[in-house]
Amino acid sequence: MVRKWALRAVIAYFLFGIAMYVYLFFLTDTSIPHMYKGTSIDPATFLNSRELMLSEEYSKIWNLMFFLAEPYQWLFYYLILLFGISAMFERWAGKTTKWFPLQTIIYLFWLSLASFVATFPFAYTSYLFSRTYNISTQYFSSWMKDQFLDFWISYATMCVVILVIYSMMKKFKKKWWLAVWVLSIPFSIFMMFIRPVVIDPLYNDFYPLKDKQLEMKILSLADEADIPAEHVYEVDMSKKTNALNAYVTGVGSNSRIVLWDTTLERLDDEEVLFIMAHEMGHYVEKHIYKGIAGYIMLSFVGLWLTAKLMELWIQKRGTVWKVNSIISISSLPAFLLITSILLFAVSPLTNWVSRYQEMRADRYALETTEDRDAAVRTFQDLTRAGLSEVNPPYLVKIFRYGHPTMLERIKMADEFERESD
């Protein structure tokens, strides 16, 4: 029975992969509408023939890998339950100590290590693919260092989070999800507060912007937006990528304005100012706080659903999985599987909200800088640097895109120009 269910799960994964391959490579049309041919939206006007070819190839493969990654993680969680591996990890932890917190820490180490090993080929393939298309500039040793950092940071965070969750399960048999939801709110805000100053510097070097004239222009924009920032930070991302980015991160006194050095090297000052005005638009529109409010509402529903589904699933399959009850730490893969599926299922909604906010930030940047040419050049340069599709397939847009498509962004800038004129 176990082998039969495992075989079914593996076959389902491969059939899904084939379906997505056919959809992305044969059933979708990513060309722009005829009415935009020859305009600033048309990639043929700002990409050369090689860039057009690479963009099409890269986007299709990268999109396929995206759609394969999440179900691959689900398959891992399901098989580790089905073959009793999770229960085995719990037994190992139980033989080491009778103290529940230490049992949980030991169990999480084995589960995290198994997940790291199982997903490493996938992660390494993604790394090689990015190197091949010259998106990543990172040496293997540096990439592995980041992988180990990811592992230990994720492991440490998981130890805290899972200890709290299973302690609440033991204390509140039926309403544990409500207690977890309440505790998750201050924890999430705390992580947002410390990430810019504690976690991010572990991966990259941050230092004050070298171009002081540009810094003064950016801080002038920040002052108009009432952003409490005294410095603009530059980060040495060129060691890892050719992509471009900038962001405003943190909350309160830990707010930071950050520019990737790749952005500074490849964009002119007007484009940099447009990008920074866009990021500041998020601050002005209070998107961080609206995002927190949205997270609070979605996590309430999500944890309630997870609790109900997990209880039903353990009752039905717990014997096969050798998982005695929901409060057994060996039930964790079921918790992670359900929450991951729910997050993926709700991603079209969260991405839609994100795209709306990004469009609002674009409009703020246009109104603030009054430089529509810079906006169009910025979007074109971002397309070139990331080998992005101007008009991606529908499923890619709703499941992957937290930003509007480049077609939508350039079109909005063009319409803004006509409105202003």
PDB file of C-alpha atoms in Angstrom, residues 179-394:
ATOM      1  CA  ALA A 179      -2.604  30.868  20.194  1.00  0.00           C
ATOM      2  CA  VAL A 180      -0.016  30.411  17.422  1.00  0.00           C
ATOM      3  CA  TRP A 181      -1.709  33.103  15.342  1.00  0.00           C
ATOM      4  CA  VAL A 182      -1.610  35.601  18.213  1.00  0.00           C
ATOM      5  CA  LEU A 183       2.071  34.912  18.881  1.00  0.00           C
ATOM      6  CA  SER A 184       2.980  35.055  15.179  1.00  0.00           C
ATOM      7  CA  ILE A 185       2.064  38.737  14.919  1.00  0.00           C
ATOM      8  CA  PRO A 186       4.749  40.222  17.213  1.00  0.00           C
ATOM      9  CA  PHE A 187       7.254  37.627  15.970  1.00  0.00           C
ATOM     10  CA  SER A 188       6.765  38.655  12.324  1.00  0.00           C
ATOM     11  CA  ILE A 189       7.133  42.346  13.178  1.00  0.00           C
ATOM     12  CA  PHE A 190      10.264  41.564  15.202  1.00  0.00           C
ATOM     13  CA  MET A 191      11.792  39.699  12.245  1.00  0.00           C
ATOM     14  CA  MET A 192      11.037  42.649   9.949  1.00  0.00           C
ATOM     15  CA  PHE A 193      12.752  44.929  12.448  1.00  0.00           C
ATOM     16  CA  ILE A 194      15.966  42.931  12.871  1.00  0.00           C
ATOM     17  CA  ARG A 195      16.411  41.584   9.326  1.00  0.00           C
ATOM     18  CA  PRO A 196      18.057  44.717   7.833  1.00  0.00           C
ATOM     19  CA  VAL A 197      20.643  45.019  10.611  1.00  0.00           C
ATOM     20  CA  VAL A 198      21.217  41.403  11.685  1.00  0.00           C
ATOM     21  CA  ILE A 199      20.425  38.917   8.904  1.00  0.00           C
ATOM     22  CA  ASP A 200      21.040  40.765   5.607  1.00  0.00           C
ATOM     23  CA  PRO A 201      24.651  41.754   6.499  1.00  0.00           C
ATOM     24  CA  LEU A 202      25.493  38.047   6.901  1.00  0.00           C
ATOM     25  CA  TYR A 203      25.103  37.635   3.134  1.00  0.00           C
ATOM     26  CA  ASN A 204      26.501  40.893   1.764  1.00  0.00           C
ATOM     27  CA  ASP A 205      28.520  43.953   2.710  1.00  0.00           C
ATOM     28  CA  PHE A 206      26.490  47.125   3.202  1.00  0.00           C
ATOM     29  CA  TYR A 207      28.180  50.526   3.206  1.00  0.00           C
ATOM     30  CA  PRO A 208      27.143  54.166   2.733  1.00  0.00           C
ATOM     31  CA  LEU A 209      26.582  55.212  -0.875  1.00  0.00           C
ATOM     32  CA  LYS A 210      29.865  56.435  -2.348  1.00  0.00           C
ATOM     33  CA  ASP A 211      28.267  58.942  -4.733  1.00  0.00           C
ATOM     34  CA  LYS A 212      27.396  61.689  -2.232  1.00  0.00           C
ATOM     35  CA  GLN A 213      25.677  63.920  -4.803  1.00  0.00           C
ATOM     36  CA  LEU A 214      23.333  61.077  -5.732  1.00  0.00           C
ATOM     37  CA  GLU A 215      22.822  60.329  -2.034  1.00  0.00           C
ATOM     38  CA  MET A 216      21.711  63.918  -1.421  1.00  0.00           C
ATOM     39  CA  LYS A 217      19.186  63.671  -4.276  1.00  0.00           C
ATOM     40  CA  ILE A 218      17.811  60.393  -2.890  1.00  0.00           C
ATOM     41  CA  LEU A 219      17.629  61.727   0.666  1.00  0.00           C
ATOM     42  CA  SER A 220      15.785  64.769  -0.678  1.00  0.00           C
ATOM     43  CA  LEU A 221      13.170  62.417  -2.134  1.00  0.00           C
ATOM     44  CA  ALA A 222      13.115  60.523   1.178  1.00  0.00           C
ATOM     45  CA  ASP A 223      12.553  63.767   3.064  1.00  0.00           C
ATOM     46  CA  GLU A 224       9.527  64.536   0.857  1.00  0.00           C
ATOM     47  CA  ALA A 225       8.210  61.055   1.671  1.00  0.00           C
ATOM     48  CA  ASP A 226       8.918  61.489   5.430  1.00  0.00           C
ATOM     49  CA  ILE A 227      11.183  58.439   5.450  1.00  0.00           C
ATOM     50  CA  PRO A 228      13.411  58.499   8.576  1.00  0.00           C
ATOM     51  CA  ALA A 229      16.703  57.791   6.805  1.00  0.00           C
ATOM     52  CA  GLU A 230      19.997  59.597   7.227  1.00  0.00           C
ATOM     53  CA  HIS A 231      22.027  57.485   4.794  1.00  0.00           C
ATOM     54  CA  VAL A 232      21.575  55.548   1.580  1.00  0.00           C
ATOM     55  CA  TYR A 233      23.279  52.156   1.614  1.00  0.00           C
ATOM     56  CA  GLU A 234      25.038  50.411  -1.220  1.00  0.00           C
ATOM     57  CA  VAL A 235      25.355  46.616  -1.269  1.00  0.00           C
ATOM     58  CA  ASP A 236      27.939  44.638  -3.237  1.00  0.00           C
ATOM     59  CA  MET A 237      25.572  42.402  -5.195  1.00  0.00           C
ATOM     60  CA  SER A 238      27.779  42.436  -8.318  1.00  0.00           C
ATOM     61  CA  LYS A 239      29.723  39.557  -6.751  1.00  0.00           C
ATOM     62  CA  LYS A 240      26.599  37.440  -7.062  1.00  0.00           C
ATOM     63  CA  THR A 241      24.368  38.725  -9.852  1.00  0.00           C
ATOM     64  CA  ASN A 242      23.945  40.953 -12.875  1.00  0.00           C
ATOM     65  CA  ALA A 243      20.332  41.676 -11.923  1.00  0.00           C
ATOM     66  CA  LEU A 244      19.257  45.133 -10.757  1.00  0.00           C
ATOM     67  CA  ASN A 245      17.391  46.080  -7.609  1.00  0.00           C
ATOM     68  CA  ALA A 246      16.838  48.675  -4.910  1.00  0.00           C
ATOM     69  CA  TYR A 247      14.563  48.703  -1.892  1.00  0.00           C
ATOM     70  CA  VAL A 248      13.448  50.389   1.287  1.00  0.00           C
ATOM     71  CA  THR A 249      13.456  47.863   4.113  1.00  0.00           C
ATOM     72  CA  GLY A 250      12.817  47.670   7.833  1.00  0.00           C
ATOM     73  CA  VAL A 251      10.358  49.476  10.068  1.00  0.00           C
ATOM     74  CA  GLY A 252      10.687  52.533  12.286  1.00  0.00           C
ATOM     75  CA  SER A 253      14.229  53.514  13.235  1.00  0.00           C
ATOM     76  CA  ASN A 254      15.587  50.473  11.368  1.00  0.00           C
ATOM     77  CA  SER A 255      14.342  51.718   7.987  1.00  0.00           C
ATOM     78  CA  ARG A 256      17.039  51.488   5.325  1.00  0.00           C
ATOM     79  CA  ILE A 257      17.297  52.726   1.752  1.00  0.00           C
ATOM     80  CA  VAL A 258      19.416  50.206  -0.161  1.00  0.00           C
ATOM     81  CA  LEU A 259      20.796  50.198  -3.716  1.00  0.00           C
ATOM     82  CA  TRP A 260      22.491  47.246  -5.376  1.00  0.00           C
ATOM     83  CA  ASP A 261      25.839  48.259  -6.867  1.00  0.00           C
ATOM     84  CA  THR A 262      24.719  46.668 -10.153  1.00  0.00           C
ATOM     85  CA  THR A 263      21.922  49.231 -10.306  1.00  0.00           C
ATOM     86  CA  LEU A 264      24.384  52.070  -9.774  1.00  0.00           C
ATOM     87  CA  GLU A 265      26.759  50.725 -12.421  1.00  0.00           C
ATOM     88  CA  ARG A 266      24.205  50.150 -15.176  1.00  0.00           C
ATOM     89  CA  LEU A 267      21.605  52.900 -14.706  1.00  0.00           C
ATOM     90  CA  ASP A 268      22.007  56.664 -14.967  1.00  0.00           C
ATOM     91  CA  ASP A 269      21.086  58.982 -12.102  1.00  0.00           C
ATOM     92  CA  GLU A 270      17.610  59.728 -13.475  1.00  0.00           C
ATOM     93  CA  GLU A 271      16.769  56.028 -13.632  1.00  0.00           C
ATOM     94  CA  VAL A 272      18.146  55.435 -10.131  1.00  0.00           C
ATOM     95  CA  LEU A 273      16.032  58.307  -8.801  1.00  0.00           C
ATOM     96  CA  PHE A 274      12.946  56.849 -10.489  1.00  0.00           C
ATOM     97  CA  ILE A 275      13.583  53.453  -8.868  1.00  0.00           C
ATOM     98  CA  MET A 276      14.115  55.050  -5.462  1.00  0.00           C
ATOM     99  CA  ALA A 277      10.971  57.148  -5.846  1.00  0.00           C
ATOM    100  CA  HIS A 278       9.113  53.910  -6.651  1.00  0.00           C
ATOM    101  CA  GLU A 279      10.425  52.258  -3.475  1.00  0.00           C
ATOM    102  CA  MET A 280       9.535  55.320  -1.436  1.00  0.00           C
ATOM    103  CA  GLY A 281       6.053  55.167  -2.911  1.00  0.00           C
ATOM    104  CA  HIS A 282       5.542  51.947  -0.976  1.00  0.00           C
ATOM    105  CA  TYR A 283       6.425  53.798   2.221  1.00  0.00           C
ATOM    106  CA  VAL A 284       4.137  56.743   1.422  1.00  0.00           C
ATOM    107  CA  GLU A 285       1.239  54.411   0.589  1.00  0.00           C
ATOM    108  CA  LYS A 286       1.927  52.470   3.817  1.00  0.00           C
ATOM    109  CA  HIS A 287       2.190  49.195   1.921  1.00  0.00           C
ATOM    110  CA  ILE A 288       4.317  47.656   4.685  1.00  0.00           C
ATOM    111  CA  TYR A 289       1.542  48.146   7.236  1.00  0.00           C
ATOM    112  CA  LYS A 290      -1.163  47.077   4.807  1.00  0.00           C
ATOM    113  CA  GLY A 291       0.926  43.986   4.114  1.00  0.00           C
ATOM    114  CA  ILE A 292       1.121  43.242   7.826  1.00  0.00           C
ATOM    115  CA  ALA A 293      -2.658  43.622   8.113  1.00  0.00           C
ATOM    116  CA  GLY A 294      -3.149  41.300   5.143  1.00  0.00           C
ATOM    117  CA  TYR A 295      -0.767  38.768   6.649  1.00  0.00           C
ATOM    118  CA  ILE A 296      -2.660  38.852   9.943  1.00  0.00           C
ATOM    119  CA  MET A 297      -5.973  38.105   8.212  1.00  0.00           C
ATOM    120  CA  LEU A 298      -4.625  35.403   5.887  1.00  0.00           C
ATOM    121  CA  SER A 299      -2.625  33.686   8.623  1.00  0.00           C
ATOM    122  CA  PHE A 300      -5.746  33.531  10.815  1.00  0.00           C
ATOM    123  CA  VAL A 301      -7.672  31.660   8.120  1.00  0.00           C
ATOM    124  CA  GLY A 302      -4.628  29.649   7.066  1.00  0.00           C
ATOM    125  CA  LEU A 303      -3.796  28.378  10.545  1.00  0.00           C
ATOM    126  CA  TRP A 304      -7.434  27.482  11.193  1.00  0.00           C
ATOM    127  CA  LEU A 305      -7.589  25.502   7.937  1.00  0.00           C
ATOM    128  CA  THR A 306      -4.236  23.877   8.651  1.00  0.00           C
ATOM    129  CA  ALA A 307      -5.420  22.734  12.083  1.00  0.00           C
ATOM    130  CA  LYS A 308      -8.624  21.209  10.671  1.00  0.00           C
ATOM    131  CA  LEU A 309      -6.940  19.514   7.704  1.00  0.00           C
ATOM    132  CA  MET A 310      -4.028  18.271   9.785  1.00  0.00           C
ATOM    133  CA  GLU A 311      -6.303  16.709  12.396  1.00  0.00           C
ATOM    134  CA  LEU A 312      -8.383  14.939   9.738  1.00  0.00           C
ATOM    135  CA  TRP A 313      -5.302  13.752   7.871  1.00  0.00           C
ATOM    136  CA  ILE A 314      -3.543  12.392  10.965  1.00  0.00           C
ATOM    137  CA  GLN A 315      -6.712  10.567  12.027  1.00  0.00           C
ATOM    138  CA  LYS A 316      -6.977   8.955   8.593  1.00  0.00           C
ATOM    139  CA  ARG A 317      -3.333   8.288   7.734  1.00  0.00           C
ATOM    140  CA  GLY A 318      -1.510   8.527  11.066  1.00  0.00           C
ATOM    141  CA  THR A 319      -1.304   4.742  11.532  1.00  0.00           C
ATOM    142  CA  VAL A 320       0.301   4.254   8.123  1.00  0.00           C
ATOM    143  CA  TRP A 321       2.753   7.102   8.765  1.00  0.00           C
ATOM    144  CA  LYS A 322       3.482   5.844  12.335  1.00  0.00           C
ATOM    145  CA  VAL A 323       2.439   9.267  13.623  1.00  0.00           C
ATOM    146  CA  ASN A 324       0.491   8.798  16.870  1.00  0.00           C
ATOM    147  CA  SER A 325      -1.202  12.192  17.099  1.00  0.00           C
ATOM    148  CA  ILE A 326      -1.098  15.766  15.923  1.00  0.00           C
ATOM    149  CA  ILE A 327       1.034  16.761  18.917  1.00  0.00           C
ATOM    150  CA  SER A 328       3.785  14.295  17.947  1.00  0.00           C
ATOM    151  CA  ILE A 329       6.676  16.211  16.405  1.00  0.00           C
ATOM    152  CA  SER A 330       6.728  13.616  13.610  1.00  0.00           C
ATOM    153  CA  SER A 331       3.509  15.217  12.321  1.00  0.00           C
ATOM    154  CA  LEU A 332       5.496  18.316  11.322  1.00  0.00           C
ATOM    155  CA  PRO A 333       5.886  17.371   7.619  1.00  0.00           C
ATOM    156  CA  ALA A 334       2.071  17.229   7.408  1.00  0.00           C
ATOM    157  CA  PHE A 335       1.904  20.745   8.880  1.00  0.00           C
ATOM    158  CA  LEU A 336       4.542  22.017   6.440  1.00  0.00           C
ATOM    159  CA  LEU A 337       2.892  20.273   3.483  1.00  0.00           C
ATOM    160  CA  ILE A 338      -0.547  21.722   4.195  1.00  0.00           C
ATOM    161  CA  THR A 339       0.708  25.266   4.853  1.00  0.00           C
ATOM    162  CA  SER A 340       2.865  25.192   1.712  1.00  0.00           C
ATOM    163  CA  ILE A 341      -0.065  24.089  -0.449  1.00  0.00           C
ATOM    164  CA  LEU A 342      -2.325  26.735   1.087  1.00  0.00           C
ATOM    165  CA  LEU A 343       0.283  29.463   0.494  1.00  0.00           C
ATOM    166  CA  PHE A 344       0.629  28.390  -3.124  1.00  0.00           C
ATOM    167  CA  ALA A 345      -3.148  28.265  -3.574  1.00  0.00           C
ATOM    168  CA  VAL A 346      -3.586  31.810  -2.237  1.00  0.00           C
ATOM    169  CA  SER A 347      -0.603  33.226  -4.175  1.00  0.00           C
ATOM    170  CA  PRO A 348      -2.748  34.472  -7.111  1.00  0.00           C
ATOM    171  CA  LEU A 349      -4.594  36.701  -4.628  1.00  0.00           C
ATOM    172  CA  THR A 350      -1.492  37.921  -2.787  1.00  0.00           C
ATOM    173  CA  ASN A 351       0.316  38.502  -6.080  1.00  0.00           C
ATOM    174  CA  TRP A 352      -2.644  40.488  -7.399  1.00  0.00           C
ATOM    175  CA  VAL A 353      -2.543  42.739  -4.332  1.00  0.00           C
ATOM    176  CA  SER A 354       1.223  43.085  -4.720  1.00  0.00           C
ATOM    177  CA  ARG A 355       0.910  44.007  -8.406  1.00  0.00           C
ATOM    178  CA  TYR A 356      -1.652  46.670  -7.530  1.00  0.00           C
ATOM    179  CA  GLN A 357       0.665  48.133  -4.904  1.00  0.00           C
ATOM    180  CA  GLU A 358       3.609  48.058  -7.298  1.00  0.00           C
ATOM    181  CA  MET A 359       1.553  49.899  -9.906  1.00  0.00           C
ATOM    182  CA  ARG A 360       0.656  52.500  -7.290  1.00  0.00           C
ATOM    183  CA  ALA A 361       4.342  52.886  -6.468  1.00  0.00           C
ATOM    184  CA  ASP A 362       5.129  53.310 -10.186  1.00  0.00           C
ATOM    185  CA  ARG A 363       2.555  56.071 -10.435  1.00  0.00           C
ATOM    186  CA  TYR A 364       3.958  57.775  -7.332  1.00  0.00           C
ATOM    187  CA  ALA A 365       7.437  57.681  -8.890  1.00  0.00           C
ATOM    188  CA  LEU A 366       6.136  59.191 -12.129  1.00  0.00           C
ATOM    189  CA  GLU A 367       4.331  61.960 -10.277  1.00  0.00           C
ATOM    190  CA  THR A 368       7.346  62.659  -8.047  1.00  0.00           C
ATOM    191  CA  THR A 369      10.137  62.641 -10.632  1.00  0.00           C
ATOM    192  CA  GLU A 370       8.048  63.866 -13.585  1.00  0.00           C
ATOM    193  CA  ASP A 371      10.515  61.939 -15.743  1.00  0.00           C
ATOM    194  CA  ARG A 372       8.591  59.558 -17.945  1.00  0.00           C
ATOM    195  CA  ASP A 373      11.546  58.892 -20.249  1.00  0.00           C
ATOM    196  CA  ALA A 374      13.575  57.684 -17.279  1.00  0.00           C
ATOM    197  CA  ALA A 375      10.685  55.413 -16.271  1.00  0.00           C
ATOM    198  CA  VAL A 376      10.552  53.774 -19.699  1.00  0.00           C
ATOM    199  CA  ARG A 377      14.345  53.374 -19.849  1.00  0.00           C
ATOM    200  CA  THR A 378      14.334  51.862 -16.362  1.00  0.00           C
ATOM    201  CA  PHE A 379      11.746  49.243 -17.276  1.00  0.00           C
ATOM    202  CA  GLN A 380      13.621  48.406 -20.458  1.00  0.00           C
ATOM    203  CA  ASP A 381      16.930  48.096 -18.602  1.00  0.00           C
ATOM    204  CA  LEU A 382      15.327  45.876 -15.945  1.00  0.00           C
ATOM    205  CA  THR A 383      14.009  43.644 -18.747  1.00  0.00           C
ATOM    206  CA  ARG A 384      17.458  43.401 -20.301  1.00  0.00           C
ATOM    207  CA  ALA A 385      19.289  42.741 -17.022  1.00  0.00           C
ATOM    208  CA  GLY A 386      16.902  40.010 -15.864  1.00  0.00           C
ATOM    209  CA  LEU A 387      16.186  38.539 -19.316  1.00  0.00           C
ATOM    210  CA  SER A 388      12.524  39.015 -18.422  1.00  0.00           C
ATOM    211  CA  GLU A 389       9.498  38.463 -20.616  1.00  0.00           C
ATOM    212  CA  VAL A 390       7.601  41.623 -21.473  1.00  0.00           C
ATOM    213  CA  ASN A 391       4.335  39.695 -21.826  1.00  0.00           C
ATOM    214  CA  PRO A 392       4.536  36.457 -19.766  1.00  0.00           C
ATOM    215  CA  PRO A 393       1.992  33.582 -19.930  1.00  0.00           C
ATOM    216  CA  TYR A 394      -1.157  33.996 -17.831  1.00  0.00           C
TER     217      TYR A 394
END
